[in-house]
């Protein structure tokens, strides 16, 4: 009997927007899905039951990066690799602090944005790579993938967006570095930092509500909505998950879903 039964996917920021849409699309019988968010979703739990899918939800503050990473590593060390066909981590969570110049951003909001948007993905990726490397050392040969959800703002500067832009730029570059590390290892993981395009989420609402005197690019986001250029979360999620299945995943560690 073949012991390989499930694909393991770990997803952060699964409670709303594209993260929630990805979680719903990942609820399949052949998958074990671990969702890490500030709050668990009863609706997602019900949907998993309807689909016969294996779902685990954690209520976890990702700003407490060390605790989140330790919890993930401990959980992974308790899994049974022979029962897993693959292992994937999707770092999707992110926040935009107060919109405006850097000196106008409250220090606690700045710290939270960098912890959730950059430090948490790095800590979780480190925990994921370390725990699953132990599986590889014990003979497991399933593919390992890390997908970091980045943004065009990590590659193009924008006034009033220093914390968010910096977090996404850092995400891109740590992905490049870790991809080089993994390429040197036998059966190394593949990593991609992917910009998903502009999506109709609460973050877009926050940007459109910015003070135009402090946010000179506010009108650009207003026009994206008025011109119908925002992708629905469900469509964006489908494109992102399709990217994960590309045979060339990881060949370019920094990518854009529109490429």
PDB file of N, CA and C in Angstrom, residues 52 114 161 183 214:
ATOM      1  N   UNK A  52     -14.567  17.112   2.886  1.00  0.00           N
ATOM      2  CA  UNK A  52     -13.781  15.995   3.373  1.00  0.00           C
ATOM      3  C   UNK A  52     -12.300  16.306   3.416  1.00  0.00           C
ATOM      4  N   UNK A 114       6.810  45.538   9.956  1.00  0.00           N
ATOM      5  CA  UNK A 114       8.041  44.840   9.591  1.00  0.00           C
ATOM      6  C   UNK A 114       8.088  43.437  10.188  1.00  0.00           C
ATOM      7  N   UNK A 161       4.715  54.935   1.634  1.00  0.00           N
ATOM      8  CA  UNK A 161       4.612  53.479   1.752  1.00  0.00           C
ATOM      9  C   UNK A 161       5.937  52.840   2.150  1.00  0.00           C
ATOM     10  N   UNK A 183      19.922  25.732  -3.336  1.00  0.00           N
ATOM     11  CA  UNK A 183      20.457  25.170  -4.573  1.00  0.00           C
ATOM     12  C   UNK A 183      21.753  24.399  -4.326  1.00  0.00           C
ATOM     13  N   UNK A 214      -1.056  63.377   2.390  1.00  0.00           N
ATOM     14  CA  UNK A 214       0.074  62.583   2.858  1.00  0.00           C
ATOM     15  C   UNK A 214       0.415  61.447   1.906  1.00  0.00           C
TER      16      UNK A 214
END
